[in-house]
Backbone as a ProteinNet text record, in pm:
[ID]
protein_1_A
[PRIMARY]
XXXXXXXXXXXXXXXXXXXXXXXXXXXXXXXXXXXXXXXXXXXXXXXXXXXXXXXXXXXXXXXXXXXXXXXXXXXXXXXXXXXXXXXXXXXXXXXXXXXXXXXXXXXXXXXXXXXXXXXXXXXXXXXXXXXXXXXXXXXXXXXXXXXXXXXXXXXXXXXXXXXXXXXXXXXXXXXX
[TERTIARY]
498.3	575.7	569.8	683.9	705.6	706	679.4	597.6	736.1	889.9	998.5	968.6	982.7	977.4	824	690.8	618.4	650.3	647.9	681.9	786.4	861.2	979.2	893.6	858.9	806.9	696.2	643.3	470.2	500.9	660.8	741.2	799.5	841.9	867.8	807.6	665	564.8	522.8	512.9	521.7	577.4	681.8	759.4	781	732.2	770	643.9	492.3	418.8	452	489.5	549.3	610.5	730.1	785.3	756.5	672.1	577.6	513.1	439.1	356.8	458.3	540.5	686.6	688.5	716.7	726.4	638.7	538.1	414.6	363.9	370.7	311.2	175.8	82.4	-32.7	-79.3	-263.1	-293	-338	-183.3	-230.8	-305.2	-359.3	-420.3	-631.1	-664.2	-755.6	-785	-641.1	-647.9	-703.2	-598.6	-580.8	-753.2	-779.3	-930.8	-1047.9	-1020.3	-1109.1	-1161.6	-974.6	-879.4	-969.9	-994.9	-994.5	-894	-754.8	-585.3	-647.2	-567.8	-609.7	-422.3	-377.5	-211.6	-188	-75.9	-54.3	156.3	113.7	263.2	264.7	397.5	429.2	340.7	169.5	60.1	-16.1	-28.7	-64.6	49.6	146.8	299.8	229.6	384.1	352.1	479.7	558.3	673.3	730.6	856.8	943.7	900.4	735	685.2	770.6	793.1	827.6	753.2	632.6	537.8	367.5	294	202.6	100.8	-65.1	-121.2	-246.3	-306.1	-496.9	-575.9	-632	-789	-849.1	-846.7	-1056.2	-1021.8	-912.2	-964.4	-888.4	-840.7	-717.1	-635.1	-589.9	-468.4	-338.1	-249.4	-72.5	-32.4	60.8	101.6	247.4	352.1	476.5	516.1	601.3	647.7	767	834.6	793.6	940.3	1032.2	1165.2	1249	1132.3	1152.6	1101.8	1051.4	967.8	989.8	1068.9	1147.1	1196.6	1145.3	1170.7	1084.3	987.4	834.1	734.6	756.5	595.8	577.4	665.2	613.6	585.1	600.9	558.6	410.2	422.3	268.8	173.8	211.5	121	48.4	160.7	104.6	-7.1	40	-113.9	-259.7	-173.4	-286.8	-425.3	-313.4	-340.3	-427.5	-317.7	-419.6	-512.2	-550.8	-732.4	-730.8	-740.9	-827.2	-917.8	-790.9	-837.8	-961	-951	-1061.3	-1176.9	-1188.1	-1364	-1354.7	-1369.4	-1389	-1492.9	-1506.4	-1606.5	-1670.5	-1839.2	-1904.3	-1959.1	-1959.9	-1962.3	-1843	-1701.7	-1687.1	-1621.1	-1601	-1625.6	-1433.9	-1434.9	-1358.8	-1276.9	-1213.3	-1077.6	-1044.4	-1121.8	-1030.4	-851.2	-819.1	-710.2	-721.8	-708.4	-749.7	-622.5	-530.4	-457.3	-417.6	-539	-623.5	-714.1	-833.5	-919	-927.7	-900.8	-924.7	-1012.6	-1152.3	-1330.1	-1306.9	-1395.7	-1416.6	-1348.8	-1285.1	-1215.3	-1029.4	-1088.1	-964.6	-840.7	-978.4	-876.7	-780.7	-754.9	-623.6	-542.8	-528.2	-428.8	-394.1	-415.7	-373	-271.5	-367	-350.5	-164.2	-213.8	-103.9	39.7	12.4	111.3	165.9	141	187	266.3	169.9	265.5	427.3	376.9	486.7	637.5	560.7	661.3	709.1	676.6	729.1	766	776.5	770.1	800	901.9	995.8	876.6	867.1	802.6	783.3	979	1015.6	937.6	865.1	835.5	921.6	1074.7	1154.8	1115.1	1159.7	1161.7	1181.5	1174.8	1215.1	1362.2	1427.8	1542.7	1521.4	1394.2	1336.1	1275.6	1187.9	1088.3	1222.6	1348.5	1476.7	1518.2	1580.1	1620.9	1556.8	1405.9	1278.3	1345.5	1328.3	1317.7	1415.3	1517.9	1669.2	1712	1578.8	1589.8	1496	1380.2	1331.1	1329	1449.8	1456.1	1352.6	1219.7	1079.1	1051.6	957.3	902.1	774.8	694	613.2	525.7	543.5	448.5	239.9	225	106.5	64.4	-33.9	-90.9	-48.8	-78.3	-61.9	74.7	145.8	308.1	369.6	290.9	306.1	259.8	224.3	188.1	345.2	249	319	507.6	559.1	730.2	761.3	699.5	733.9	697.4	583	566.7	638.6	701.6	786.4	961.4	989	1066.8	1047.7	923.3	903.4	909.4	864.9	899.7	1095.6	1097.1	1274	1352.8	1304.7	1331.1	1348.1	1144	1138.1	1252.1	1168.8	1324.9	1415.3	1476.9	1624.1	1618.3	1496.7	1497.5	1558.9	1487.1	1483	1574.2	1596.7	1741.3	1750.6	1670.9	1571.7	1565.6	1631.8	1599.4	1508.7	1498.2	1386.2	1351.4	1492.7	1491.4	1356.4	1327.2	1143.3	1088.7	1112.4	1022.2	1065.3	1176.3	1232.6	1381.5	1333.6	1468.5	1554.7	1718	1839.4	1893.7	1886.1	1935.7	1899.1	1775.4	1676.4	1539.4	1567.4	1451	1599.4	1687.9	1756.5	1788.3	1852.3	1879	1841.8	1685.2	1595.5	1574.4
-2312.4	-2276.6	-2225.7	-2199.3	-2198.7	-1975.4	-1895.6	-1822.1	-1731.3	-1748.4	-1611.3	-1577.2	-1713	-1723.1	-1607.6	-1616	-1524.7	-1450.4	-1395.7	-1241.9	-1184.5	-1247.8	-1187	-1177.7	-1243.8	-1249.2	-1076.8	-1133.9	-990.7	-884.3	-846	-800.7	-715.7	-794.3	-797.4	-730	-769.2	-817.3	-588.7	-586.4	-453.1	-360.4	-391.5	-276.9	-265.7	-422.8	-408.4	-318.1	-288.5	-200.8	-138.1	-81.9	55.2	139.7	84.4	63.8	108.8	9.4	4.5	83.7	138.5	309.8	412.7	378.3	461.3	523.6	378.9	391.5	387.2	323.9	365.9	571	566.8	769.9	726.8	558.8	551.7	520.8	481	460.4	350.3	277.3	141.8	84.2	123.5	67.4	86.8	176.1	232	53.6	26.2	-36.4	-148.6	-237.9	-341.7	-376.2	-219.1	-281.9	-344.9	-202.2	-231.2	-386	-430.5	-541.3	-652.6	-634.1	-729.3	-857.3	-807.8	-897.4	-925.5	-1023.5	-1156.1	-1148.7	-1235.8	-1212.4	-1367.2	-1476.7	-1614.1	-1585.6	-1701.8	-1696.6	-1823.9	-1903.6	-2023.3	-2180.8	-2123.5	-2181.7	-2278.2	-2192.6	-2236.6	-2296.8	-2261.4	-2265.1	-2423.6	-2397.2	-2547.8	-2569.7	-2672.5	-2686.3	-2641	-2611.5	-2478.3	-2373.1	-2283.6	-2150.6	-2105.8	-1976.2	-1883.5	-1805.3	-1785.5	-1694.7	-1746.4	-1705	-1709.4	-1643.7	-1528.1	-1492.2	-1533.9	-1589.6	-1680.2	-1581.3	-1509.5	-1489.9	-1518	-1669.1	-1708.4	-1609.4	-1653.5	-1637.4	-1518.4	-1424.4	-1299.9	-1272.9	-1433.2	-1423	-1410.1	-1368.7	-1297.1	-1454	-1541.3	-1652.4	-1624.7	-1519.3	-1654.2	-1762.4	-1824.1	-1934.7	-1851.5	-2007.6	-2019.1	-1965.8	-2061.6	-1992.8	-1993.3	-1962.5	-1908.8	-1798.4	-1718.9	-1618.4	-1470	-1401	-1329.4	-1273.6	-1140.7	-1147	-1109.6	-1196.4	-1166.1	-1098.3	-1034.7	-903.5	-791.9	-785.1	-697.6	-692.1	-837.2	-957.2	-1021.3	-1065	-1077	-989.1	-886.7	-777.2	-656.6	-666.4	-704.5	-809.5	-919.2	-1006	-911.1	-905.9	-814.2	-702	-634.9	-537.7	-519.4	-661.9	-650.7	-703.9	-812	-858.2	-760.8	-675.5	-542.2	-471	-485.1	-302	-401.4	-593	-644.5	-579.8	-534.2	-573.9	-462.3	-310.5	-232.3	-193.1	-326.2	-383.8	-455.7	-449.2	-514.6	-656.3	-695.1	-843.9	-881.9	-883.4	-1008	-1077.5	-1168.3	-1284.4	-1238.8	-1290.7	-1252.1	-1300.5	-1409.3	-1520.2	-1466.6	-1295.5	-1253.9	-1198.8	-1138.2	-1014.3	-918	-828.7	-695.9	-748	-841.1	-842	-964.2	-1047.4	-1134.9	-1127.8	-1050.6	-1011	-868.6	-772.1	-598.5	-570.8	-542.3	-491.4	-384.3	-289.1	-201.8	-65.4	98.6	110.9	78	30.6	-89	-122.9	-177.4	-283.5	-160.6	-129.8	-27.2	9	45.4	64.1	-52.8	-173.3	-270	-354.6	-417.7	-418.7	-328.7	-163.9	-120.7	-125.7	-177.4	-150.5	-324.7	-388	-520.3	-533.8	-459.2	-427.4	-398.8	-298.8	-194.1	-286.8	-386.3	-476.9	-616.5	-555.8	-724.6	-664.2	-576.6	-571.9	-387.6	-396.8	-276.5	-197.9	-35.9	9.6	-82.4	-147.3	-219.7	-368.7	-481.6	-620.1	-663.3	-586.6	-650.8	-722.5	-833.4	-819.7	-714.2	-665.2	-578.1	-630.2	-515.6	-550.5	-664.2	-593.8	-622.4	-740.7	-803.9	-936.2	-1009.8	-1007.3	-1105.5	-1150.2	-1026.2	-1039.9	-1100.1	-1082.5	-1174.8	-1314.8	-1366.8	-1514.6	-1551.3	-1521	-1477	-1546.5	-1463.9	-1476.8	-1614.2	-1643.8	-1670.6	-1834.4	-1821.6	-1947.8	-2047.8	-1886.4	-1950.1	-1832.4	-1872.8	-1764.5	-1653.9	-1586.9	-1594.6	-1676	-1705	-1835.3	-1886.1	-1688.8	-1700.7	-1498.4	-1490.8	-1334.5	-1212.5	-1306.7	-1217.5	-1205	-1245.2	-1234.1	-1105.7	-1056.9	-939.3	-817.5	-866	-735.6	-759.8	-871.8	-884.4	-889.1	-912.1	-911.2	-801.9	-612.9	-513.8	-421.3	-467.4	-382	-446.8	-510.8	-573.1	-528.1	-456.6	-371.3	-248.5	-211.9	-54.9	35.3	-73.5	-96.6	-88.5	-186.6	-174.6	-67.6	-9	102.8	202.6	226.7	325.7	371.7	264.2	225.3	272.1	233.2	326.5	416.7	485.2	627.9	742.3	656	710.9	698.4	604.9	577.5	426.9	383	248	89.9	66	-95.1	-191.4	-315.1	-419.4	-491.7	-643.5	-697.9	-809.8	-794.6	-887.5	-829.4	-699.6	-664.5	-683.3	-701.2	-707.9	-792.4	-936	-992.1	-829	-855.9	-808.4	-891.5	-724	-816.4	-935.6	-906.1	-982.6	-902.9	-845.2	-746.3	-664	-649.9	-511.2	-531	-623.6	-682.3	-699.8	-623.2	-681.4	-553
1408.4	1352.9	1483.4	1580.9	1720.5	1755.9	1894	1907.3	1893.5	1868	1827.6	1688.5	1684.8	1516.9	1414.1	1511.7	1462.9	1471.6	1599.3	1646.1	1476	1549.2	1366.6	1216.3	1236.6	1110.1	1099.6	1143	1242.2	1217.5	1253.7	1327.3	1188.9	1065.8	969.2	871.9	910.3	795.5	815.5	952.7	997.7	963.3	1005.2	869.7	730.4	755.6	556.8	522.1	580.5	539.6	533.6	675	649.4	485	537.6	367	294.2	264.4	129.9	89.6	245.2	188.7	112.5	214.3	183.5	42	-36.3	-139.7	-244.8	-272.4	-287.8	-282.7	-183.8	-196.9	-187.5	-171.7	-128.5	-67.8	19.1	170.9	198.4	193.8	243.8	299.5	403.2	521.9	422.8	357	305.8	190.9	69.8	6.2	139.7	229.3	216.8	301.2	401.9	405.4	333.6	223.4	112.7	83.2	10.3	-37.9	100.3	172.7	301.9	355.7	332.6	317.9	492.5	453.5	574.7	575.4	615.9	600.9	738.5	716.9	749.7	745.7	840.3	816.3	788.2	763.8	735.3	720.8	714.6	761.2	621.6	510.5	407.8	256.5	244.6	149	142.9	-13	-103.7	-21.1	-107.2	-119.2	-255.6	-205.3	-326.1	-339.4	-275.1	-221.2	-172.2	-215.5	-54	-25.1	-95.5	-24.9	-154.3	-122.9	-253.6	-177.2	-263.1	-261.7	-377.4	-208.3	-224.7	-298.9	-336.9	-418.9	-349.2	-323.6	-300.7	-161	-88	53.6	85.7	23.7	35.5	134.9	111.2	172.3	147.1	233.5	94.3	211.3	240.1	285.2	317	319.9	441.8	461.3	378.1	394.1	524.2	634.8	762.1	748.1	601.8	583.9	430.9	404.5	274.7	185.3	258.6	211.2	259.8	345	298.5	181.4	152	13.3	-75.8	32.8	-137.5	-60.9	-2.9	19.2	-66.9	-110.8	-222.9	-373.3	-385.9	-517.2	-494.8	-351.6	-328.3	-329.3	-261.8	-209.4	-415.3	-443.8	-637.1	-653.7	-649.1	-642.2	-590.3	-447	-428	-512.1	-524.6	-589.9	-702	-713.2	-912.8	-939.6	-788.7	-748.5	-699.6	-627.5	-556.3	-735.3	-790.2	-904.5	-971.2	-981.3	-1050.7	-1015.9	-877.8	-764.1	-855.7	-897.1	-884.4	-987.5	-1075.9	-1179.3	-1166.3	-1104.1	-909.1	-1061.2	-1122	-1221.6	-1211.4	-1129	-1179.2	-978.1	-1121.7	-953.5	-870.8	-759.9	-678.5	-652.6	-791.6	-775.7	-922.7	-1060.6	-1110	-1082.1	-1153.4	-1172.1	-1248.8	-1209.6	-1380.2	-1464.7	-1497.4	-1540.3	-1628.4	-1552.1	-1639.9	-1678.4	-1743.1	-1792.3	-1805.2	-1805.7	-1778.9	-1853.3	-1861.7	-1823.9	-1848	-1934.2	-1935.8	-1936.3	-1856.3	-1847.8	-1839.6	-1791.7	-1769.3	-1885.8	-1992.4	-2099.9	-2112.2	-2219.1	-2311.9	-2195.9	-2037.9	-2004.9	-1957.6	-1938.3	-1885.8	-2068.1	-2128.7	-2245	-2284.4	-2287.4	-2261.6	-2138.2	-2039.9	-1961.8	-2018.2	-1979.5	-2019.5	-2165.9	-2270.9	-2434.2	-2381.1	-2297.3	-2228.6	-2159.6	-2069.9	-1997.4	-2066.3	-2244	-2282.6	-2412.6	-2500.9	-2617.3	-2606.4	-2754.8	-2770	-2827.9	-2881.1	-3016.3	-3121.2	-3144.2	-3272.3	-3290	-3131.7	-3119.6	-3000.8	-3030	-2966.5	-2832	-2779.2	-2650.9	-2580.6	-2417.8	-2354.3	-2253.2	-2285	-2160.2	-2020.4	-2004.2	-1848.6	-1834.4	-1958.6	-2007.1	-2024.2	-2057.8	-2106	-1996.1	-1839.7	-1735.2	-1622.2	-1691.2	-1608.5	-1620.7	-1744.8	-1794.2	-1723.3	-1749.1	-1715.1	-1508	-1419.2	-1332.6	-1322	-1341.5	-1341	-1420.6	-1540.9	-1569.7	-1665.8	-1686.4	-1794.4	-1803	-1900.1	-1950.7	-1762.1	-1790.3	-1726.8	-1706.4	-1555.2	-1517.9	-1564.9	-1532	-1571.4	-1555.1	-1663.8	-1671.9	-1546.7	-1421.3	-1311.1	-1305.4	-1368	-1400.5	-1423.5	-1501.8	-1602.6	-1484.9	-1390.2	-1262.1	-1182.3	-1131	-984.3	-993.7	-1133.2	-1096.7	-1128.2	-1239.3	-1237.9	-1123.2	-1066.3	-925.2	-827.1	-794	-731.1	-767.9	-877.9	-943.3	-889.8	-927.9	-863.3	-793.3	-648.7	-512.7	-479	-557.7	-539.9	-545.5	-669	-675.6	-629.4	-644.6	-612.9	-368.5	-332.6	-201.6	-233.8	-330.4	-315.2	-374.9	-444.9	-448.2	-370	-247.8	-113.6	-16.7	-19.5	0.6	131.8	73.7	180.2	132.8	247.1	196.4	261.4	223.5	327.3	300.6	320.9	223.2	324.4	418.5	389.9	316.2	289.8	165.5	-29.2	-23.3	-170.7	-131.6	-243.8	-199.4	-277.4	-165.2	-282.3	-371.2	-451.7	-593.6	-700.6	-610.3	-747	-800.8	-806.4	-945.3	-915.7	-907.7	-904	-1066	-1042.2	-1201.1	-1307.4	-1307.6	-1403	-1461.4
[MASK]
++++++++++++++++++++++++++++++++++++++++++++++++++++++++++++++++++++++++++++++++++++++++++++++++++++++++++++++++++++++++++++++++++++++++++++++++++++++++++++++++++++++++++++++++

């Protein structure tokens, strides 16, 4: 990645963090510091990926050309991972959505249930629409947190008449 492209990604990312802070209304700086989050731009991606979160190294990678609109989704994975560490006996590669412990068991089960199923047992519209968008079922349990998180961020921005296409891709999650 050349200097101009790097500068562009960094500027957009910093702006995205400011907008994410406004959308979530909590102290992102504290979460980032506690979770020791790092960033990579165009350095760690795999073919076909727009972005990724590496829990082992706590790095969000945004690919050079396809990463725009992925920050909220990957930050959702980071928050999911960060919450798992509230239980001191957890390995750092775990996610709270994958293996909830202690106080988190019931809330996480309720969250996943609310995302995927109506009270009558039918799939929720959100779940069906995500399946249409992604062309498949959620690829991993972590997606049960990251995709709704991304949708929440987009809805939050919209309520505040804000838009950031580096943070959330337009018309991606809004249809969900």
